[in-house]
């Protein structure tokens, strides 16, 4: 199975900060990489698909890049609504796996 | 508006069985693959199973193979997950998710989830 490793596991930041989260896959997954945001008690919400495509309705302060094994999600200017947990997910094979998550807290 | 509504979760004893349902609306159900994803307390999401739109293809994570069965009824816009030989480690919120058409196969819509607790 393909393993997905996110870093950092947790991150403290302030409103207005620029933050980045990385996700590394254990093998080449081309651009079959998606990012989700999850808030407590809610289902994950799709932010980015195909490594860099912004899902409809998601604010443009979210962006992402990467190909192969290394991927990055960036939030350009943190807003209060962005404090949540973020997960990457690969869909390169039918056996899908998620990263362990990055919790983004208010500093 | 796409909606997915899970039901059927409950408290069940180890070794027991449960059937989860997911009612879909707002899209042409038979056209899309759909998946089950679970999330144990304090953990990240874990993909469980996917079924193709025509139900000809089914896929499972290793830990549920032989115990769980995914199925769908396209005439009723319903997705199911039959769970047998349940274990404590199956305790989680179970979500159904719609799979986007095309190569990316991301999960673009999710339900609110249903709680499954396996405990004596």
PDB file of N, CA and C in Angstrom, chain B residues 9-112:
ATOM      1  N   UNK B   9     -26.111   3.206  11.996  1.00  0.00           N
ATOM      2  CA  UNK B   9     -25.097   3.027  13.014  1.00  0.00           C
ATOM      3  C   UNK B   9     -25.702   2.791  14.390  1.00  0.00           C
ATOM      4  N   UNK B  10     -25.000   2.014  15.226  1.00  0.00           N
ATOM      5  CA  UNK B  10     -25.490   1.747  16.570  1.00  0.00           C
ATOM      6  C   UNK B  10     -24.395   1.090  17.392  1.00  0.00           C
ATOM      7  N   UNK B  11     -24.740   0.738  18.621  1.00  0.00           N
ATOM      8  CA  UNK B  11     -23.859  -0.035  19.492  1.00  0.00           C
ATOM      9  C   UNK B  11     -24.091  -1.514  19.204  1.00  0.00           C
ATOM     10  N   UNK B  12     -22.999  -2.247  18.964  1.00  0.00           N
ATOM     11  CA  UNK B  12     -23.112  -3.678  18.662  1.00  0.00           C
ATOM     12  C   UNK B  12     -21.995  -4.416  19.389  1.00  0.00           C
ATOM     13  N   UNK B  13     -22.259  -5.651  19.754  1.00  0.00           N
ATOM     14  CA  UNK B  13     -21.262  -6.442  20.466  1.00  0.00           C
ATOM     15  C   UNK B  13     -20.202  -6.982  19.507  1.00  0.00           C
ATOM     16  N   UNK B  14     -19.006  -7.213  20.015  1.00  0.00           N
ATOM     17  CA  UNK B  14     -17.977  -7.842  19.177  1.00  0.00           C
ATOM     18  C   UNK B  14     -18.486  -9.144  18.581  1.00  0.00           C
ATOM     19  N   UNK B  15     -18.178  -9.343  17.300  1.00  0.00           N
ATOM     20  CA  UNK B  15     -18.671 -10.502  16.584  1.00  0.00           C
ATOM     21  C   UNK B  15     -20.026 -10.299  15.935  1.00  0.00           C
ATOM     22  N   UNK B  16     -20.653  -9.183  16.228  1.00  0.00           N
ATOM     23  CA  UNK B  16     -21.983  -8.909  15.696  1.00  0.00           C
ATOM     24  C   UNK B  16     -21.962  -8.357  14.287  1.00  0.00           C
ATOM     25  N   UNK B  17     -23.167  -8.044  13.796  1.00  0.00           N
ATOM     26  CA  UNK B  17     -23.335  -7.557  12.431  1.00  0.00           C
ATOM     27  C   UNK B  17     -24.155  -6.277  12.430  1.00  0.00           C
ATOM     28  N   UNK B  18     -23.972  -5.516  11.357  1.00  0.00           N
ATOM     29  CA  UNK B  18     -24.694  -4.256  11.203  1.00  0.00           C
ATOM     30  C   UNK B  18     -24.743  -3.924   9.717  1.00  0.00           C
ATOM     31  N   UNK B  19     -25.830  -3.270   9.295  1.00  0.00           N
ATOM     32  CA  UNK B  19     -25.901  -2.793   7.918  1.00  0.00           C
ATOM     33  C   UNK B  19     -26.084  -1.289   7.919  1.00  0.00           C
ATOM     34  N   UNK B  20     -25.155  -0.609   7.289  1.00  0.00           N
ATOM     35  CA  UNK B  20     -25.263   0.829   7.125  1.00  0.00           C
ATOM     36  C   UNK B  20     -25.900   1.141   5.776  1.00  0.00           C
ATOM     37  N   UNK B  21     -26.649   2.246   5.749  1.00  0.00           N
ATOM     38  CA  UNK B  21     -27.258   2.720   4.509  1.00  0.00           C
ATOM     39  C   UNK B  21     -26.859   4.161   4.257  1.00  0.00           C
ATOM     40  N   UNK B  22     -26.868   4.544   3.002  1.00  0.00           N
ATOM     41  CA  UNK B  22     -26.599   5.926   2.612  1.00  0.00           C
ATOM     42  C   UNK B  22     -27.572   6.298   1.504  1.00  0.00           C
ATOM     43  N   UNK B  23     -28.429   7.262   1.779  1.00  0.00           N
ATOM     44  CA  UNK B  23     -29.399   7.735   0.791  1.00  0.00           C
ATOM     45  C   UNK B  23     -28.807   8.910   0.033  1.00  0.00           C
ATOM     46  N   UNK B  24     -28.783   8.786  -1.291  1.00  0.00           N
ATOM     47  CA  UNK B  24     -28.191   9.818  -2.137  1.00  0.00           C
ATOM     48  C   UNK B  24     -29.259  10.582  -2.894  1.00  0.00           C
ATOM     49  N   UNK B  25     -29.013  11.864  -3.108  1.00  0.00           N
ATOM     50  CA  UNK B  25     -29.931  12.681  -3.898  1.00  0.00           C
ATOM     51  C   UNK B  25     -29.171  13.848  -4.505  1.00  0.00           C
ATOM     52  N   UNK B  26     -29.784  14.449  -5.530  1.00  0.00           N
ATOM     53  CA  UNK B  26     -29.189  15.639  -6.138  1.00  0.00           C
ATOM     54  C   UNK B  26     -28.195  15.367  -7.250  1.00  0.00           C
ATOM     55  N   UNK B  27     -28.007  14.101  -7.619  1.00  0.00           N
ATOM     56  CA  UNK B  27     -27.133  13.749  -8.733  1.00  0.00           C
ATOM     57  C   UNK B  27     -27.588  12.412  -9.309  1.00  0.00           C
ATOM     58  N   UNK B  28     -27.102  12.097 -10.496  1.00  0.00           N
ATOM     59  CA  UNK B  28     -27.479  10.844 -11.168  1.00  0.00           C
ATOM     60  C   UNK B  28     -26.677   9.715 -10.548  1.00  0.00           C
ATOM     61  N   UNK B  29     -27.246   9.110  -9.531  1.00  0.00           N
ATOM     62  CA  UNK B  29     -26.533   8.184  -8.655  1.00  0.00           C
ATOM     63  C   UNK B  29     -25.814   7.082  -9.424  1.00  0.00           C
ATOM     64  N   UNK B  30     -26.495   6.498 -10.404  1.00  0.00           N
ATOM     65  CA  UNK B  30     -25.941   5.324 -11.084  1.00  0.00           C
ATOM     66  C   UNK B  30     -24.687   5.642 -11.886  1.00  0.00           C
ATOM     67  N   UNK B  31     -24.438   6.905 -12.121  1.00  0.00           N
ATOM     68  CA  UNK B  31     -23.290   7.323 -12.924  1.00  0.00           C
ATOM     69  C   UNK B  31     -21.991   7.334 -12.128  1.00  0.00           C
ATOM     70  N   UNK B  32     -22.102   7.407 -10.808  1.00  0.00           N
ATOM     71  CA  UNK B  32     -20.939   7.682  -9.972  1.00  0.00           C
ATOM     72  C   UNK B  32     -20.550   6.506  -9.085  1.00  0.00           C
ATOM     73  N   UNK B  33     -19.233   6.320  -8.947  1.00  0.00           N
ATOM     74  CA  UNK B  33     -18.730   5.457  -7.891  1.00  0.00           C
ATOM     75  C   UNK B  33     -19.002   6.146  -6.551  1.00  0.00           C
ATOM     76  N   UNK B  34     -19.179   5.343  -5.519  1.00  0.00           N
ATOM     77  CA  UNK B  34     -19.349   5.873  -4.169  1.00  0.00           C
ATOM     78  C   UNK B  34     -18.520   5.038  -3.205  1.00  0.00           C
ATOM     79  N   UNK B  35     -18.150   5.672  -2.109  1.00  0.00           N
ATOM     80  CA  UNK B  35     -17.239   5.034  -1.163  1.00  0.00           C
ATOM     81  C   UNK B  35     -17.734   5.156   0.263  1.00  0.00           C
ATOM     82  N   UNK B  36     -17.217   4.287   1.102  1.00  0.00           N
ATOM     83  CA  UNK B  36     -17.352   4.409   2.555  1.00  0.00           C
ATOM     84  C   UNK B  36     -15.985   4.765   3.124  1.00  0.00           C
ATOM     85  N   UNK B  37     -15.975   5.725   4.030  1.00  0.00           N
ATOM     86  CA  UNK B  37     -14.773   6.155   4.734  1.00  0.00           C
ATOM     87  C   UNK B  37     -15.118   6.178   6.218  1.00  0.00           C
ATOM     88  N   UNK B  38     -14.226   5.705   7.055  1.00  0.00           N
ATOM     89  CA  UNK B  38     -14.496   5.733   8.484  1.00  0.00           C
ATOM     90  C   UNK B  38     -13.426   6.536   9.216  1.00  0.00           C
ATOM     91  N   UNK B  39     -13.801   6.962  10.406  1.00  0.00           N
ATOM     92  CA  UNK B  39     -12.880   7.747  11.211  1.00  0.00           C
ATOM     93  C   UNK B  39     -13.048   7.350  12.671  1.00  0.00           C
ATOM     94  N   UNK B  40     -12.031   6.688  13.193  1.00  0.00           N
ATOM     95  CA  UNK B  40     -12.038   6.291  14.603  1.00  0.00           C
ATOM     96  C   UNK B  40     -11.810   7.525  15.481  1.00  0.00           C
ATOM     97  N   UNK B  41     -12.213   7.438  16.731  1.00  0.00           N
ATOM     98  CA  UNK B  41     -12.063   8.592  17.625  1.00  0.00           C
ATOM     99  C   UNK B  41     -10.629   9.091  17.677  1.00  0.00           C
ATOM    100  N   UNK B  42     -10.430  10.384  17.395  1.00  0.00           N
ATOM    101  CA  UNK B  42      -9.118  10.993  17.478  1.00  0.00           C
ATOM    102  C   UNK B  42      -8.155  10.624  16.368  1.00  0.00           C
ATOM    103  N   UNK B  43      -8.652   9.922  15.349  1.00  0.00           N
ATOM    104  CA  UNK B  43      -7.790   9.478  14.245  1.00  0.00           C
ATOM    105  C   UNK B  43      -8.184  10.162  12.944  1.00  0.00           C
ATOM    106  N   UNK B  44      -7.372   9.963  11.927  1.00  0.00           N
ATOM    107  CA  UNK B  44      -7.682  10.502  10.614  1.00  0.00           C
ATOM    108  C   UNK B  44      -8.651   9.603   9.863  1.00  0.00           C
ATOM    109  N   UNK B  45      -9.153  10.081   8.736  1.00  0.00           N
ATOM    110  CA  UNK B  45     -10.063   9.255   7.934  1.00  0.00           C
ATOM    111  C   UNK B  45      -9.339   8.022   7.400  1.00  0.00           C
ATOM    112  N   UNK B  46     -10.096   6.945   7.263  1.00  0.00           N
ATOM    113  CA  UNK B  46      -9.589   5.709   6.689  1.00  0.00           C
ATOM    114  C   UNK B  46     -10.562   5.251   5.614  1.00  0.00           C
ATOM    115  N   UNK B  47     -10.086   5.141   4.375  1.00  0.00           N
ATOM    116  CA  UNK B  47     -10.928   4.604   3.309  1.00  0.00           C
ATOM    117  C   UNK B  47     -11.260   3.152   3.616  1.00  0.00           C
ATOM    118  N   UNK B  48     -12.536   2.789   3.421  1.00  0.00           N
ATOM    119  CA  UNK B  48     -12.997   1.434   3.719  1.00  0.00           C
ATOM    120  C   UNK B  48     -13.294   0.662   2.436  1.00  0.00           C
ATOM    121  N   UNK B  49     -14.095   1.254   1.548  1.00  0.00           N
ATOM    122  CA  UNK B  49     -14.562   0.500   0.392  1.00  0.00           C
ATOM    123  C   UNK B  49     -15.112   1.448  -0.658  1.00  0.00           C
ATOM    124  N   UNK B  50     -15.049   1.015  -1.912  1.00  0.00           N
ATOM    125  CA  UNK B  50     -15.620   1.748  -3.048  1.00  0.00           C
ATOM    126  C   UNK B  50     -16.365   0.788  -3.941  1.00  0.00           C
ATOM    127  N   UNK B  51     -17.466   1.246  -4.507  1.00  0.00           N
ATOM    128  CA  UNK B  51     -18.226   0.464  -5.474  1.00  0.00           C
ATOM    129  C   UNK B  51     -18.427   1.309  -6.723  1.00  0.00           C
ATOM    130  N   UNK B  52     -18.272   0.690  -7.877  1.00  0.00           N
ATOM    131  CA  UNK B  52     -18.457   1.406  -9.132  1.00  0.00           C
ATOM    132  C   UNK B  52     -19.932   1.710  -9.358  1.00  0.00           C
ATOM    133  N   UNK B  53     -20.186   2.620 -10.303  1.00  0.00           N
ATOM    134  CA  UNK B  53     -21.555   3.045 -10.556  1.00  0.00           C
ATOM    135  C   UNK B  53     -22.489   1.911 -10.954  1.00  0.00           C
ATOM    136  N   UNK B  54     -21.949   0.986 -11.737  1.00  0.00           N
ATOM    137  CA  UNK B  54     -22.744  -0.159 -12.200  1.00  0.00           C
ATOM    138  C   UNK B  54     -22.691  -1.331 -11.244  1.00  0.00           C
ATOM    139  N   UNK B  55     -21.938  -1.172 -10.156  1.00  0.00           N
ATOM    140  CA  UNK B  55     -21.761  -2.214  -9.134  1.00  0.00           C
ATOM    141  C   UNK B  55     -20.944  -3.402  -9.631  1.00  0.00           C
ATOM    142  N   UNK B  56     -20.276  -3.254 -10.762  1.00  0.00           N
ATOM    143  CA  UNK B  56     -19.465  -4.364 -11.277  1.00  0.00           C
ATOM    144  C   UNK B  56     -18.095  -4.432 -10.611  1.00  0.00           C
ATOM    145  N   UNK B  57     -17.676  -3.341  -9.991  1.00  0.00           N
ATOM    146  CA  UNK B  57     -16.390  -3.321  -9.323  1.00  0.00           C
ATOM    147  C   UNK B  57     -16.521  -2.935  -7.865  1.00  0.00           C
ATOM    148  N   UNK B  58     -15.907  -3.715  -6.975  1.00  0.00           N
ATOM    149  CA  UNK B  58     -15.902  -3.389  -5.558  1.00  0.00           C
ATOM    150  C   UNK B  58     -14.472  -3.512  -5.034  1.00  0.00           C
ATOM    151  N   UNK B  59     -14.126  -2.643  -4.106  1.00  0.00           N
ATOM    152  CA  UNK B  59     -12.769  -2.585  -3.586  1.00  0.00           C
ATOM    153  C   UNK B  59     -12.834  -2.368  -2.078  1.00  0.00           C
ATOM    154  N   UNK B  60     -11.890  -2.987  -1.359  1.00  0.00           N
ATOM    155  CA  UNK B  60     -11.907  -2.940   0.099  1.00  0.00           C
ATOM    156  C   UNK B  60     -10.501  -2.730   0.649  1.00  0.00           C
ATOM    157  N   UNK B  61     -10.435  -2.048   1.781  1.00  0.00           N
ATOM    158  CA  UNK B  61      -9.177  -2.026   2.501  1.00  0.00           C
ATOM    159  C   UNK B  61      -8.941  -3.404   3.113  1.00  0.00           C
ATOM    160  N   UNK B  62      -7.691  -3.767   3.294  1.00  0.00           N
ATOM    161  CA  UNK B  62      -7.364  -5.133   3.720  1.00  0.00           C
ATOM    162  C   UNK B  62      -8.040  -5.533   5.025  1.00  0.00           C
ATOM    163  N   UNK B  63      -8.163  -4.604   5.963  1.00  0.00           N
ATOM    164  CA  UNK B  63      -8.651  -4.955   7.295  1.00  0.00           C
ATOM    165  C   UNK B  63     -10.129  -5.347   7.321  1.00  0.00           C
ATOM    166  N   UNK B  64     -10.874  -5.076   6.252  1.00  0.00           N
ATOM    167  CA  UNK B  64     -12.304  -5.423   6.246  1.00  0.00           C
ATOM    168  C   UNK B  64     -12.639  -6.480   5.198  1.00  0.00           C
ATOM    169  N   UNK B  65     -11.663  -6.872   4.396  1.00  0.00           N
ATOM    170  CA  UNK B  65     -11.926  -7.876   3.360  1.00  0.00           C
ATOM    171  C   UNK B  65     -12.436  -9.161   3.996  1.00  0.00           C
ATOM    172  N   UNK B  66     -13.496  -9.702   3.419  1.00  0.00           N
ATOM    173  CA  UNK B  66     -14.080 -10.927   3.937  1.00  0.00           C
ATOM    174  C   UNK B  66     -15.074 -10.705   5.065  1.00  0.00           C
ATOM    175  N   UNK B  67     -15.112  -9.498   5.609  1.00  0.00           N
ATOM    176  CA  UNK B  67     -16.064  -9.197   6.699  1.00  0.00           C
ATOM    177  C   UNK B  67     -17.123  -8.179   6.262  1.00  0.00           C
ATOM    178  N   UNK B  68     -16.733  -7.220   5.444  1.00  0.00           N
ATOM    179  CA  UNK B  68     -17.639  -6.163   4.996  1.00  0.00           C
ATOM    180  C   UNK B  68     -17.994  -6.387   3.528  1.00  0.00           C
ATOM    181  N   UNK B  69     -19.222  -6.017   3.166  1.00  0.00           N
ATOM    182  CA  UNK B  69     -19.660  -6.076   1.781  1.00  0.00           C
ATOM    183  C   UNK B  69     -20.349  -4.778   1.402  1.00  0.00           C
ATOM    184  N   UNK B  70     -19.853  -4.142   0.356  1.00  0.00           N
ATOM    185  CA  UNK B  70     -20.471  -2.915  -0.146  1.00  0.00           C
ATOM    186  C   UNK B  70     -21.424  -3.291  -1.268  1.00  0.00           C
ATOM    187  N   UNK B  71     -22.544  -2.591  -1.332  1.00  0.00           N
ATOM    188  CA  UNK B  71     -23.514  -2.834  -2.403  1.00  0.00           C
ATOM    189  C   UNK B  71     -24.301  -1.554  -2.638  1.00  0.00           C
ATOM    190  N   UNK B  72     -25.076  -1.549  -3.700  1.00  0.00           N
ATOM    191  CA  UNK B  72     -25.884  -0.380  -4.038  1.00  0.00           C
ATOM    192  C   UNK B  72     -27.145  -0.814  -4.741  1.00  0.00           C
ATOM    193  N   UNK B  73     -28.177   0.020  -4.640  1.00  0.00           N
ATOM    194  CA  UNK B  73     -29.427  -0.182  -5.365  1.00  0.00           C
ATOM    195  C   UNK B  73     -29.669   1.102  -6.146  1.00  0.00           C
ATOM    196  N   UNK B  74     -29.322   1.079  -7.417  1.00  0.00           N
ATOM    197  CA  UNK B  74     -29.434   2.298  -8.223  1.00  0.00           C
ATOM    198  C   UNK B  74     -30.885   2.705  -8.472  1.00  0.00           C
ATOM    199  N   UNK B  75     -31.818   1.774  -8.332  1.00  0.00           N
ATOM    200  CA  UNK B  75     -33.236   2.129  -8.508  1.00  0.00           C
ATOM    201  C   UNK B  75     -33.752   2.944  -7.322  1.00  0.00           C
ATOM    202  N   UNK B  76     -33.059   2.814  -6.202  1.00  0.00           N
ATOM    203  CA  UNK B  76     -33.470   3.533  -4.988  1.00  0.00           C
ATOM    204  C   UNK B  76     -32.471   4.613  -4.571  1.00  0.00           C
ATOM    205  N   UNK B  77     -31.399   4.777  -5.333  1.00  0.00           N
ATOM    206  CA  UNK B  77     -30.344   5.742  -4.986  1.00  0.00           C
ATOM    207  C   UNK B  77     -29.772   5.467  -3.593  1.00  0.00           C
ATOM    208  N   UNK B  78     -29.505   4.205  -3.333  1.00  0.00           N
ATOM    209  CA  UNK B  78     -29.042   3.792  -2.008  1.00  0.00           C
ATOM    210  C   UNK B  78     -27.708   3.058  -2.091  1.00  0.00           C
ATOM    211  N   UNK B  79     -26.864   3.337  -1.106  1.00  0.00           N
ATOM    212  CA  UNK B  79     -25.591   2.652  -0.918  1.00  0.00           C
ATOM    213  C   UNK B  79     -25.663   1.922   0.415  1.00  0.00           C
ATOM    214  N   UNK B  80     -25.027   0.753   0.477  1.00  0.00           N
ATOM    215  CA  UNK B  80     -25.071  -0.047   1.698  1.00  0.00           C
ATOM    216  C   UNK B  80     -23.670  -0.529   2.081  1.00  0.00           C
ATOM    217  N   UNK B  81     -23.516  -0.823   3.366  1.00  0.00           N
ATOM    218  CA  UNK B  81     -22.315  -1.494   3.844  1.00  0.00           C
ATOM    219  C   UNK B  81     -22.757  -2.533   4.860  1.00  0.00           C
ATOM    220  N   UNK B  82     -22.622  -3.787   4.477  1.00  0.00           N
ATOM    221  CA  UNK B  82     -22.934  -4.897   5.373  1.00  0.00           C
ATOM    222  C   UNK B  82     -21.663  -5.231   6.134  1.00  0.00           C
ATOM    223  N   UNK B  83     -21.747  -5.182   7.452  1.00  0.00           N
ATOM    224  CA  UNK B  83     -20.563  -5.396   8.289  1.00  0.00           C
ATOM    225  C   UNK B  83     -20.790  -6.600   9.193  1.00  0.00           C
ATOM    226  N   UNK B  84     -19.951  -7.605   9.061  1.00  0.00           N
ATOM    227  CA  UNK B  84     -20.027  -8.817   9.879  1.00  0.00           C
ATOM    228  C   UNK B  84     -18.759  -8.994  10.702  1.00  0.00           C
ATOM    229  N   UNK B  85     -18.842  -9.878  11.683  1.00  0.00           N
ATOM    230  CA  UNK B  85     -17.680 -10.181  12.541  1.00  0.00           C
ATOM    231  C   UNK B  85     -17.020  -8.902  13.048  1.00  0.00           C
ATOM    232  N   UNK B  86     -17.832  -8.027  13.572  1.00  0.00           N
ATOM    233  CA  UNK B  86     -17.331  -6.720  13.972  1.00  0.00           C
ATOM    234  C   UNK B  86     -16.372  -6.818  15.149  1.00  0.00           C
ATOM    235  N   UNK B  87     -15.380  -5.943  15.115  1.00  0.00           N
ATOM    236  CA  UNK B  87     -14.337  -5.900  16.129  1.00  0.00           C
ATOM    237  C   UNK B  87     -14.314  -4.522  16.784  1.00  0.00           C
ATOM    238  N   UNK B  88     -13.684  -4.437  17.934  1.00  0.00           N
ATOM    239  CA  UNK B  88     -13.585  -3.151  18.627  1.00  0.00           C
ATOM    240  C   UNK B  88     -12.938  -2.093  17.736  1.00  0.00           C
ATOM    241  N   UNK B  89     -11.974  -2.522  16.930  1.00  0.00           N
ATOM    242  CA  UNK B  89     -11.260  -1.569  16.072  1.00  0.00           C
ATOM    243  C   UNK B  89     -12.092  -1.065  14.892  1.00  0.00           C
ATOM    244  N   UNK B  90     -13.293  -1.601  14.724  1.00  0.00           N
ATOM    245  CA  UNK B  90     -14.202  -1.078  13.703  1.00  0.00           C
ATOM    246  C   UNK B  90     -15.015   0.108  14.232  1.00  0.00           C
ATOM    247  N   UNK B  91     -14.874   0.410  15.503  1.00  0.00           N
ATOM    248  CA  UNK B  91     -15.569   1.553  16.093  1.00  0.00           C
ATOM    249  C   UNK B  91     -15.127   2.842  15.417  1.00  0.00           C
ATOM    250  N   UNK B  92     -16.088   3.580  14.878  1.00  0.00           N
ATOM    251  CA  UNK B  92     -15.763   4.783  14.123  1.00  0.00           C
ATOM    252  C   UNK B  92     -17.047   5.466  13.665  1.00  0.00           C
ATOM    253  N   UNK B  93     -16.895   6.685  13.196  1.00  0.00           N
ATOM    254  CA  UNK B  93     -17.943   7.323  12.410  1.00  0.00           C
ATOM    255  C   UNK B  93     -17.739   6.879  10.964  1.00  0.00           C
ATOM    256  N   UNK B  94     -18.813   6.405  10.350  1.00  0.00           N
ATOM    257  CA  UNK B  94     -18.747   5.939   8.969  1.00  0.00           C
ATOM    258  C   UNK B  94     -19.419   6.962   8.063  1.00  0.00           C
ATOM    259  N   UNK B  95     -18.672   7.413   7.057  1.00  0.00           N
ATOM    260  CA  UNK B  95     -19.176   8.381   6.094  1.00  0.00           C
ATOM    261  C   UNK B  95     -19.331   7.708   4.734  1.00  0.00           C
ATOM    262  N   UNK B  96     -20.360   8.114   3.993  1.00  0.00           N
ATOM    263  CA  UNK B  96     -20.382   7.781   2.573  1.00  0.00           C
ATOM    264  C   UNK B  96     -19.932   9.021   1.806  1.00  0.00           C
ATOM    265  N   UNK B  97     -19.292   8.779   0.681  1.00  0.00           N
ATOM    266  CA  UNK B  97     -18.724   9.869  -0.095  1.00  0.00           C
ATOM    267  C   UNK B  97     -18.893   9.589  -1.583  1.00  0.00           C
ATOM    268  N   UNK B  98     -19.207  10.616  -2.315  1.00  0.00           N
ATOM    269  CA  UNK B  98     -19.351  10.520  -3.772  1.00  0.00           C
ATOM    270  C   UNK B  98     -17.967  10.698  -4.402  1.00  0.00           C
ATOM    271  N   UNK B  99     -17.673   9.885  -5.383  1.00  0.00           N
ATOM    272  CA  UNK B  99     -16.391   9.951  -6.084  1.00  0.00           C
ATOM    273  C   UNK B  99     -16.557  10.777  -7.355  1.00  0.00           C
ATOM    274  N   UNK B 100     -15.718  11.767  -7.537  1.00  0.00           N
ATOM    275  CA  UNK B 100     -15.796  12.596  -8.739  1.00  0.00           C
ATOM    276  C   UNK B 100     -15.516  11.770  -9.987  1.00  0.00           C
ATOM    277  N   UNK B 101     -16.252  12.055 -11.053  1.00  0.00           N
ATOM    278  CA  UNK B 101     -15.981  11.411 -12.334  1.00  0.00           C
ATOM    279  C   UNK B 101     -14.627  11.851 -12.871  1.00  0.00           C
ATOM    280  N   UNK B 102     -13.966  10.969 -13.565  1.00  0.00           N
ATOM    281  CA  UNK B 102     -12.696  11.334 -14.166  1.00  0.00           C
ATOM    282  C   UNK B 102     -11.534  10.699 -13.455  1.00  0.00           C
ATOM    283  N   UNK B 103     -10.347  11.095 -13.861  1.00  0.00           N
ATOM    284  CA  UNK B 103      -9.137  10.431 -13.384  1.00  0.00           C
ATOM    285  C   UNK B 103      -8.836  10.711 -11.913  1.00  0.00           C
ATOM    286  N   UNK B 104      -9.230  11.883 -11.419  1.00  0.00           N
ATOM    287  CA  UNK B 104      -8.772  12.259 -10.078  1.00  0.00           C
ATOM    288  C   UNK B 104      -9.426  11.450  -8.974  1.00  0.00           C
ATOM    289  N   UNK B 105     -10.690  11.107  -9.159  1.00  0.00           N
ATOM    290  CA  UNK B 105     -11.399  10.242  -8.231  1.00  0.00           C
ATOM    291  C   UNK B 105     -11.367  10.729  -6.792  1.00  0.00           C
ATOM    292  N   UNK B 106     -11.341  12.020  -6.613  1.00  0.00           N
ATOM    293  CA  UNK B 106     -11.429  12.561  -5.262  1.00  0.00           C
ATOM    294  C   UNK B 106     -12.864  12.446  -4.748  1.00  0.00           C
ATOM    295  N   UNK B 107     -13.025  12.696  -3.456  1.00  0.00           N
ATOM    296  CA  UNK B 107     -14.344  12.581  -2.820  1.00  0.00           C
ATOM    297  C   UNK B 107     -14.929  13.988  -2.689  1.00  0.00           C
ATOM    298  N   UNK B 108     -15.784  14.369  -3.619  1.00  0.00           N
ATOM    299  CA  UNK B 108     -16.220  15.752  -3.664  1.00  0.00           C
ATOM    300  C   UNK B 108     -17.429  16.069  -2.787  1.00  0.00           C
ATOM    301  N   UNK B 109     -18.171  15.064  -2.376  1.00  0.00           N
ATOM    302  CA  UNK B 109     -19.279  15.264  -1.442  1.00  0.00           C
ATOM    303  C   UNK B 109     -19.276  14.150  -0.410  1.00  0.00           C
ATOM    304  N   UNK B 110     -19.575  14.528   0.824  1.00  0.00           N
ATOM    305  CA  UNK B 110     -19.599  13.597   1.939  1.00  0.00           C
ATOM    306  C   UNK B 110     -20.923  13.730   2.680  1.00  0.00           C
ATOM    307  N   UNK B 111     -21.354  12.639   3.309  1.00  0.00           N
ATOM    308  CA  UNK B 111     -22.466  12.715   4.227  1.00  0.00           C
ATOM    309  C   UNK B 111     -21.997  13.183   5.595  1.00  0.00           C
ATOM    310  N   UNK B 112     -22.911  13.230   6.543  1.00  0.00           N
ATOM    311  CA  UNK B 112     -22.592  13.677   7.894  1.00  0.00           C
ATOM    312  C   UNK B 112     -22.062  12.557   8.778  1.00  0.00           C
TER     313      UNK B 112
END
